[in-house]
Amino acid sequence: MAPPDLPLFERDREQAVLSAVIGELRSGRPALVTVTGEPGLGQNELLRWAAGQARDRGVHVLAARATSAEHELRYGVVAQLLAPEDRDIATRLFVAPQRPGGLPGLNHLLTACHDRPTLLVVQDVQWLDPASLRWLEALARRLPRAPLALLTSTTGTAIDRPEWSVGTPLTGLASTIELALPPLTTSGVSAAVRTVCGVPGDTDFTDALAQATRGVPAVVHEVLLRFTRTGCAPRAEHVEHLRALTAEVVGDHAAQALSELRDPVAVDVLRALAVCGDLLDFPLVCTLAGLHPVPEARLRATLMASGLLTPRDGSPPGHDAVVRARILEEMPAADRADLYARAARLAQRVAVADQGIAELLLRARPVGAPWAVATLRRGFAAALRSGRRDRATAYLARALDEPLRSEERARVELQLASVQMVTAPTAAERRLHGLIRSTGTGTGLRSQAVDLCLLGGDTRAARLARPTGPGTLGDPAPCDADVPAPRRGSGTGSPPGRRARAVAGDATAPRGGNTSDPAHRDGADEHPERTATADNDATVGDRHELATVSERHELIALLRVARFLRHEETCPGVPPAPALPEHSHSPAVAGVRAWEHAMAGVHLEASRRLARAAFAPDPGGRPPLVTPRLFACRALFLTDDGDEAEAHLATLLNEAHRQRAAIAIAHVLAVRADLHLRHGRPDAAARDLAAAEAELPPARLHPLFVPYWASLNLVADLQNGRPDRAREIAARPVPSLSEECATSAYLLFARGVLARSEDDPQRARAYFRACGRWLLHYGCVNPAVLPWRSLAAEAAHALGDDAEALRLTREEVRLAARWGTRSALGRAELGLAVVIRENRTEHFRAAVATLSESPARTDYTRAVLELASAESAEAERRTALALTSRRASTAGGVAPGPLPGFSQAPPAPAGVPPGRGAAPHPRPPAGWPALSPAEHETALLAASGLANREIATTLSVTTRAVELRLSGVYRKLRIRGREELRALRYGPEGG
């Protein structure tokens, strides 16, 4: 109800109408006025104002108010009206028996009205008791014969609609008026703010108040009163506090209206509407509330009269959820959960949308039906599609409250943990650790749980699931350790050696018994039933043993990955990780072994073959794991099979999207960004990194992966011409745990690349050396992983330490030759050519020849530039042009690409190092540092004399792109064309 002192904002029209009615009443003209509107719009305040105006004009006023508590009290309103005229009227009305057709006190009232005009004011006629309603209808029919006006108010539709509200022939001679009150406009709300707060409010504050209160004057007034008590000014910075106060006021109004609702059937229907009014229509809601004799129309009218139900589609008030919450708070928790469960069953029977049913199930007690879990899982998928991860996890967590089989429960737990790895990683780890410890987990689920933990950075899970079978702790012959012991009573028909080969997946093992053996044949003929049963038991047992061995192999592979991510074997009490089994058909083992070969820089073909085998289906039908396949893709990077790796990454990405595994999506995108950087596509790398951070925000990234992601972002920004952002990333502190993992080497390498691009060889060498020490600590010697030796050698060469430079480059050439890929060997030869003093041109030629057959496009471009620079001094530039033309004429050609850091500006120039008698070069022009890496490459090629078409072929871009780059170069260097660029060709090379 509106407070008594609520100002009548924007009620000028209604006040004018009521003043006219009062004036005509004094002239003897009767009237019947009904003021309607939603609760809180000020109907009763307007009636009180009219009563005051009538008294001031000498009109006799009789007032009454109907309430829900007196709805069953006979003549309750009539007694209030006539009490000023007859103090004993209440006793006679309530005690005396009712006579048929009797209208007590009506004739006396009409007689008295002839002597003095009278105004009858009745508030809230929606709660009129039936006897008072008949009495007032009879009065309305007699209005034309008396100077009397009836002024009433109502909210919505009355339970029994009064006859005078629509007019009848009997009231045709009286003025019948209905005033529908609208909510306050923004101007009215602004005036209310000025009146209550004493100062004008900000536009944002006023708009927020109007939206939150829907312009209901009672709510506006009470909210402003509470707001002013806090001492705050009506400013935009207090909007959130204003909204909280509005929710509190609306809830209080709803609780008050609910307390005044006395009809238990109406209360039940109201609660049912609060639960599922948006999902079910009103008849179904009434069915949910239970069997009752009250007609639907009367129930609807009762709820509308209470103000807790609006005419919009029969749903509860739609302006906030606070009203529903207040309605349901009045219920005991058990009754509320039961109501939600019954609503979910009804919604499921009438085929409501899955997410609607899932929302009901969230607050319901367990229903114990299979459809509940299926609906919640479908709601989970739909919520993930719409990006509502918190709601998706709530659906799956609720599904775990239902009775489930152990394997189905484990699958739901795993699916839930895959999402919680992004939203609540600690809870996800606890959930996954429970799965790993469980002995009843289904096939492959323990391995998947460990795999998911590793994606989240939890290396403890791999040791928690450490295989406890014999021979798994680094035995010299792990394949023998996997031989299962013969079952008691198996006899000689299944030798242990043959059964071991079958369980281990050996393709050469016999698939059945030897039918040529007479003893075997005779035994089978003698007891055919026993033999068939024994064979069936053996098959089931072998399948179980095969699954056990496969799981053990997967867990060993995942433990090796955990060892690479975080080398904890030097810690006390941490046993060493077991060796990978030599003979295994597990794709996980193949993927991890391929990476280990690549790390060691040995067995190129074996690494390539094993990496491809990591994507083959598991012989036992076990679900594939993500982490081993990611490491297999990274091994394919190092074997110069980037296109194949990109295809596998696309498959992994599609699979992760189907499973809605955000953490897997993020890691796949990060690895693909690494591939793009190696292939000279920094713009594509930046897009993938942005998409990965959208799936897994940096704040949720585990410290073990922070260095790797930071290095990718740093190099991508550097290659995309954003050195300021690269410096910002390099300066960010990393968590202490990040300094204990293998990925720290990537960040050290990226910082060294940044220092190299800033012409700081001292700092660059320190970073590259630290990177090398960290890689060697983890057993990585392959220069294809990170070519730290050649870059440290170039920094040492710039500092004048030729001995260290030659030692490092020659060591890289040796290791690259042992590995055998063109990219690694070409980069090593290029590094040697930069630092060596003898036959430098020939070394550059060798590097160009090697890199021309590799996918390292940017390294090849750099080698061509260095060779052109070296040959320009010997007037032999034609060799470089011929090699460029040969590169352009190669059909197909693997898409070239650099390792991170190789698309930066070329290092110190080829030639005699400074301080050794070399002729000083002029300093670079002022605008040279402003060039992007792409403009830098294009400018050097143009300065070397290459035409635009040749430059486009060398850089694998269009001629138009070359023209645009050169235009940018000319503008930044403030020169007018290619001739001036040629005149500066020694400047940039000397810088």
PDB file of C-alpha atoms in Angstrom, residues 52-228:
ATOM      1  CA  GLY A  52     -10.721  15.484   2.164  1.00  0.00           C
ATOM      2  CA  GLN A  53     -11.811  17.710  -0.718  1.00  0.00           C
ATOM      3  CA  ALA A  54     -15.459  16.709  -0.189  1.00  0.00           C
ATOM      4  CA  ARG A  55     -15.363  17.462   3.534  1.00  0.00           C
ATOM      5  CA  ASP A  56     -13.830  20.848   2.818  1.00  0.00           C
ATOM      6  CA  ARG A  57     -16.770  21.590   0.504  1.00  0.00           C
ATOM      7  CA  GLY A  58     -19.342  20.543   3.058  1.00  0.00           C
ATOM      8  CA  VAL A  59     -20.173  17.136   1.606  1.00  0.00           C
ATOM      9  CA  HIS A  60     -20.966  14.365   4.053  1.00  0.00           C
ATOM     10  CA  VAL A  61     -18.380  11.552   3.697  1.00  0.00           C
ATOM     11  CA  LEU A  62     -18.764   7.909   4.726  1.00  0.00           C
ATOM     12  CA  ALA A  63     -15.637   5.737   4.258  1.00  0.00           C
ATOM     13  CA  ALA A  64     -14.793   2.056   4.502  1.00  0.00           C
ATOM     14  CA  ARG A  65     -12.066  -0.299   3.433  1.00  0.00           C
ATOM     15  CA  ALA A  66     -12.385  -3.961   2.454  1.00  0.00           C
ATOM     16  CA  THR A  67      -9.626  -6.397   3.425  1.00  0.00           C
ATOM     17  CA  SER A  68      -8.855  -9.985   2.609  1.00  0.00           C
ATOM     18  CA  ALA A  69      -9.118 -10.879   6.300  1.00  0.00           C
ATOM     19  CA  GLU A  70     -12.779  -9.768   6.357  1.00  0.00           C
ATOM     20  CA  HIS A  71     -13.714 -11.231   3.002  1.00  0.00           C
ATOM     21  CA  GLU A  72     -15.940 -13.792   4.691  1.00  0.00           C
ATOM     22  CA  LEU A  73     -17.352 -11.378   7.291  1.00  0.00           C
ATOM     23  CA  ARG A  74     -20.981 -10.630   6.401  1.00  0.00           C
ATOM     24  CA  TYR A  75     -21.660  -6.929   5.860  1.00  0.00           C
ATOM     25  CA  GLY A  76     -18.124  -6.035   6.998  1.00  0.00           C
ATOM     26  CA  VAL A  77     -17.861  -3.011   4.693  1.00  0.00           C
ATOM     27  CA  VAL A  78     -21.486  -1.942   5.212  1.00  0.00           C
ATOM     28  CA  ALA A  79     -20.893  -1.869   8.955  1.00  0.00           C
ATOM     29  CA  GLN A  80     -17.897   0.447   8.464  1.00  0.00           C
ATOM     30  CA  LEU A  81     -19.942   2.773   6.239  1.00  0.00           C
ATOM     31  CA  LEU A  82     -22.977   3.068   8.501  1.00  0.00           C
ATOM     32  CA  ALA A  83     -21.191   3.096  11.857  1.00  0.00           C
ATOM     33  CA  PRO A  84     -20.967   6.947  11.990  1.00  0.00           C
ATOM     34  CA  GLU A  85     -24.740   7.095  11.466  1.00  0.00           C
ATOM     35  CA  ASP A  86     -25.703   4.238  13.778  1.00  0.00           C
ATOM     36  CA  ARG A  87     -23.242   2.901  16.370  1.00  0.00           C
ATOM     37  CA  ASP A  88     -25.335  -0.235  16.957  1.00  0.00           C
ATOM     38  CA  ILE A  89     -25.516  -1.171  13.289  1.00  0.00           C
ATOM     39  CA  ALA A  90     -22.570  -3.583  13.519  1.00  0.00           C
ATOM     40  CA  THR A  91     -24.225  -5.654  16.223  1.00  0.00           C
ATOM     41  CA  ARG A  92     -27.450  -5.952  14.286  1.00  0.00           C
ATOM     42  CA  LEU A  93     -25.665  -6.818  11.036  1.00  0.00           C
ATOM     43  CA  PHE A  94     -23.342  -9.437  12.470  1.00  0.00           C
ATOM     44  CA  VAL A  95     -25.667 -11.110  14.959  1.00  0.00           C
ATOM     45  CA  ALA A  96     -29.166 -10.817  13.528  1.00  0.00           C
ATOM     46  CA  PRO A  97     -30.185 -13.519  11.080  1.00  0.00           C
ATOM     47  CA  GLN A  98     -30.126 -12.457   7.493  1.00  0.00           C
ATOM     48  CA  ARG A  99     -33.521 -11.959   5.923  1.00  0.00           C
ATOM     49  CA  PRO A 100     -34.024 -12.886   2.285  1.00  0.00           C
ATOM     50  CA  GLY A 101     -33.572  -9.791   0.136  1.00  0.00           C
ATOM     51  CA  GLY A 102     -32.850  -7.649   3.160  1.00  0.00           C
ATOM     52  CA  LEU A 103     -30.603  -4.577   2.745  1.00  0.00           C
ATOM     53  CA  PRO A 104     -30.107  -3.249   6.283  1.00  0.00           C
ATOM     54  CA  GLY A 105     -29.627   0.505   6.599  1.00  0.00           C
ATOM     55  CA  LEU A 106     -29.899   1.233   2.873  1.00  0.00           C
ATOM     56  CA  ASN A 107     -33.245   3.009   2.954  1.00  0.00           C
ATOM     57  CA  HIS A 108     -32.230   5.063   5.961  1.00  0.00           C
ATOM     58  CA  LEU A 109     -29.062   6.141   4.130  1.00  0.00           C
ATOM     59  CA  LEU A 110     -30.958   7.126   0.990  1.00  0.00           C
ATOM     60  CA  THR A 111     -33.464   9.138   3.038  1.00  0.00           C
ATOM     61  CA  ALA A 112     -30.675  11.000   4.832  1.00  0.00           C
ATOM     62  CA  CYS A 113     -28.977  11.808   1.488  1.00  0.00           C
ATOM     63  CA  HIS A 114     -31.943  13.913   0.371  1.00  0.00           C
ATOM     64  CA  ASP A 115     -31.131  16.379   3.117  1.00  0.00           C
ATOM     65  CA  ARG A 116     -27.375  16.485   2.526  1.00  0.00           C
ATOM     66  CA  PRO A 117     -25.177  15.294  -0.365  1.00  0.00           C
ATOM     67  CA  THR A 118     -23.190  12.253   0.633  1.00  0.00           C
ATOM     68  CA  LEU A 119     -19.969  10.707  -0.723  1.00  0.00           C
ATOM     69  CA  LEU A 120     -19.373   7.030  -0.040  1.00  0.00           C
ATOM     70  CA  VAL A 121     -15.693   6.036  -0.293  1.00  0.00           C
ATOM     71  CA  VAL A 122     -14.867   2.310  -0.389  1.00  0.00           C
ATOM     72  CA  GLN A 123     -11.266   1.199  -0.774  1.00  0.00           C
ATOM     73  CA  ASP A 124     -10.142  -2.157  -2.233  1.00  0.00           C
ATOM     74  CA  VAL A 125     -13.514  -3.419  -3.394  1.00  0.00           C
ATOM     75  CA  GLN A 126     -11.755  -6.532  -4.748  1.00  0.00           C
ATOM     76  CA  TRP A 127     -11.985  -7.885  -1.186  1.00  0.00           C
ATOM     77  CA  LEU A 128     -15.705  -7.111  -0.678  1.00  0.00           C
ATOM     78  CA  ASP A 129     -17.624  -9.770   1.168  1.00  0.00           C
ATOM     79  CA  PRO A 130     -20.611 -11.082  -0.844  1.00  0.00           C
ATOM     80  CA  ALA A 131     -23.233  -9.406   1.375  1.00  0.00           C
ATOM     81  CA  SER A 132     -21.573  -5.993   1.165  1.00  0.00           C
ATOM     82  CA  LEU A 133     -21.196  -6.430  -2.590  1.00  0.00           C
ATOM     83  CA  ARG A 134     -24.937  -7.029  -2.988  1.00  0.00           C
ATOM     84  CA  TRP A 135     -25.665  -4.050  -0.729  1.00  0.00           C
ATOM     85  CA  LEU A 136     -23.449  -1.696  -2.812  1.00  0.00           C
ATOM     86  CA  GLU A 137     -24.910  -2.970  -6.083  1.00  0.00           C
ATOM     87  CA  ALA A 138     -28.363  -2.241  -4.761  1.00  0.00           C
ATOM     88  CA  LEU A 139     -27.181   1.226  -3.784  1.00  0.00           C
ATOM     89  CA  ALA A 140     -25.781   1.761  -7.305  1.00  0.00           C
ATOM     90  CA  ARG A 141     -29.152   0.913  -8.806  1.00  0.00           C
ATOM     91  CA  ARG A 142     -30.809   3.587  -6.643  1.00  0.00           C
ATOM     92  CA  LEU A 143     -28.270   6.335  -7.337  1.00  0.00           C
ATOM     93  CA  PRO A 144     -30.417   8.255  -9.868  1.00  0.00           C
ATOM     94  CA  ARG A 145     -32.954   8.954  -7.107  1.00  0.00           C
ATOM     95  CA  ALA A 146     -30.505  10.458  -4.566  1.00  0.00           C
ATOM     96  CA  PRO A 147     -27.717  13.083  -4.420  1.00  0.00           C
ATOM     97  CA  LEU A 148     -25.148  10.440  -3.579  1.00  0.00           C
ATOM     98  CA  ALA A 149     -21.779   9.476  -5.150  1.00  0.00           C
ATOM     99  CA  LEU A 150     -19.980   6.142  -4.760  1.00  0.00           C
ATOM    100  CA  LEU A 151     -16.191   6.349  -5.063  1.00  0.00           C
ATOM    101  CA  THR A 152     -14.320   3.007  -5.038  1.00  0.00           C
ATOM    102  CA  SER A 153     -10.817   1.703  -5.693  1.00  0.00           C
ATOM    103  CA  THR A 154      -9.610  -1.674  -6.830  1.00  0.00           C
ATOM    104  CA  THR A 155      -6.426  -3.440  -7.928  1.00  0.00           C
ATOM    105  CA  GLY A 156      -6.799  -5.409 -11.107  1.00  0.00           C
ATOM    106  CA  THR A 157     -10.027  -7.387 -11.352  1.00  0.00           C
ATOM    107  CA  ALA A 158     -12.337  -7.892  -8.391  1.00  0.00           C
ATOM    108  CA  ILE A 159     -13.153 -11.431  -7.349  1.00  0.00           C
ATOM    109  CA  ASP A 160     -16.843 -10.869  -8.031  1.00  0.00           C
ATOM    110  CA  ARG A 161     -16.859  -7.987 -10.530  1.00  0.00           C
ATOM    111  CA  PRO A 162     -19.222  -5.246  -9.280  1.00  0.00           C
ATOM    112  CA  GLU A 163     -22.069  -4.489 -11.582  1.00  0.00           C
ATOM    113  CA  TRP A 164     -21.445  -0.737 -11.467  1.00  0.00           C
ATOM    114  CA  SER A 165     -17.951  -1.089 -12.908  1.00  0.00           C
ATOM    115  CA  VAL A 166     -19.388  -1.563 -16.402  1.00  0.00           C
ATOM    116  CA  GLY A 167     -22.616   0.367 -16.019  1.00  0.00           C
ATOM    117  CA  THR A 168     -26.205  -0.958 -16.279  1.00  0.00           C
ATOM    118  CA  PRO A 169     -29.500   0.454 -17.506  1.00  0.00           C
ATOM    119  CA  LEU A 170     -30.420   1.103 -13.901  1.00  0.00           C
ATOM    120  CA  THR A 171     -27.436   3.390 -13.446  1.00  0.00           C
ATOM    121  CA  GLY A 172     -27.796   5.045 -16.811  1.00  0.00           C
ATOM    122  CA  LEU A 173     -28.918   8.387 -15.335  1.00  0.00           C
ATOM    123  CA  ALA A 174     -25.863   8.568 -13.051  1.00  0.00           C
ATOM    124  CA  SER A 175     -22.359   9.477 -14.168  1.00  0.00           C
ATOM    125  CA  THR A 176     -20.310   6.233 -14.364  1.00  0.00           C
ATOM    126  CA  ILE A 177     -16.573   6.902 -14.561  1.00  0.00           C
ATOM    127  CA  GLU A 178     -13.572   4.543 -14.460  1.00  0.00           C
ATOM    128  CA  LEU A 179     -10.128   6.047 -13.845  1.00  0.00           C
ATOM    129  CA  ALA A 180      -7.199   3.739 -14.699  1.00  0.00           C
ATOM    130  CA  LEU A 181      -4.016   5.004 -13.045  1.00  0.00           C
ATOM    131  CA  PRO A 182      -0.797   4.692 -15.085  1.00  0.00           C
ATOM    132  CA  PRO A 183       2.719   4.325 -13.601  1.00  0.00           C
ATOM    133  CA  LEU A 184       4.889   7.376 -13.197  1.00  0.00           C
ATOM    134  CA  THR A 185       6.810   8.592 -16.189  1.00  0.00           C
ATOM    135  CA  THR A 186      10.499   9.462 -16.006  1.00  0.00           C
ATOM    136  CA  SER A 187       9.530  13.065 -15.318  1.00  0.00           C
ATOM    137  CA  GLY A 188       7.349  11.966 -12.421  1.00  0.00           C
ATOM    138  CA  VAL A 189      10.147   9.845 -10.979  1.00  0.00           C
ATOM    139  CA  SER A 190      12.520  12.796 -11.329  1.00  0.00           C
ATOM    140  CA  ALA A 191      10.056  14.997  -9.456  1.00  0.00           C
ATOM    141  CA  ALA A 192       9.791  12.362  -6.716  1.00  0.00           C
ATOM    142  CA  VAL A 193      13.596  12.279  -6.374  1.00  0.00           C
ATOM    143  CA  ARG A 194      13.703  16.053  -6.066  1.00  0.00           C
ATOM    144  CA  THR A 195      10.903  16.076  -3.484  1.00  0.00           C
ATOM    145  CA  VAL A 196      12.125  13.260  -1.248  1.00  0.00           C
ATOM    146  CA  CYS A 197      15.899  13.758  -1.528  1.00  0.00           C
ATOM    147  CA  GLY A 198      15.777  17.534  -1.608  1.00  0.00           C
ATOM    148  CA  VAL A 199      18.120  17.774  -4.609  1.00  0.00           C
ATOM    149  CA  PRO A 200      17.719  16.834  -8.263  1.00  0.00           C
ATOM    150  CA  GLY A 201      19.016  13.412  -9.227  1.00  0.00           C
ATOM    151  CA  ASP A 202      21.421  12.464 -11.987  1.00  0.00           C
ATOM    152  CA  THR A 203      19.891  11.276 -15.208  1.00  0.00           C
ATOM    153  CA  ASP A 204      21.440   7.832 -14.762  1.00  0.00           C
ATOM    154  CA  PHE A 205      20.128   7.630 -11.202  1.00  0.00           C
ATOM    155  CA  THR A 206      16.614   8.656 -12.227  1.00  0.00           C
ATOM    156  CA  ASP A 207      16.539   6.262 -15.178  1.00  0.00           C
ATOM    157  CA  ALA A 208      17.736   3.382 -13.011  1.00  0.00           C
ATOM    158  CA  LEU A 209      15.080   4.162 -10.393  1.00  0.00           C
ATOM    159  CA  ALA A 210      12.322   4.302 -13.008  1.00  0.00           C
ATOM    160  CA  GLN A 211      13.422   1.000 -14.539  1.00  0.00           C
ATOM    161  CA  ALA A 212      13.850  -0.829 -11.236  1.00  0.00           C
ATOM    162  CA  THR A 213      10.540   0.325  -9.740  1.00  0.00           C
ATOM    163  CA  ARG A 214       8.546   0.329 -13.022  1.00  0.00           C
ATOM    164  CA  GLY A 215       7.254   3.754 -11.982  1.00  0.00           C
ATOM    165  CA  VAL A 216       5.060   2.438  -9.136  1.00  0.00           C
ATOM    166  CA  PRO A 217       4.701   5.440  -6.829  1.00  0.00           C
ATOM    167  CA  ALA A 218       4.565   3.455  -3.591  1.00  0.00           C
ATOM    168  CA  VAL A 219       7.793   1.641  -4.419  1.00  0.00           C
ATOM    169  CA  VAL A 220       9.465   4.816  -5.657  1.00  0.00           C
ATOM    170  CA  HIS A 221       8.576   6.673  -2.487  1.00  0.00           C
ATOM    171  CA  GLU A 222       9.691   3.956  -0.082  1.00  0.00           C
ATOM    172  CA  VAL A 223      12.929   3.317  -1.955  1.00  0.00           C
ATOM    173  CA  LEU A 224      13.776   6.999  -1.871  1.00  0.00           C
ATOM    174  CA  LEU A 225      12.980   7.221   1.842  1.00  0.00           C
ATOM    175  CA  ARG A 226      15.350   4.337   2.594  1.00  0.00           C
ATOM    176  CA  PHE A 227      17.934   5.770   0.244  1.00  0.00           C
ATOM    177  CA  THR A 228      17.939   9.167   1.937  1.00  0.00           C
TER     178      THR A 228
END
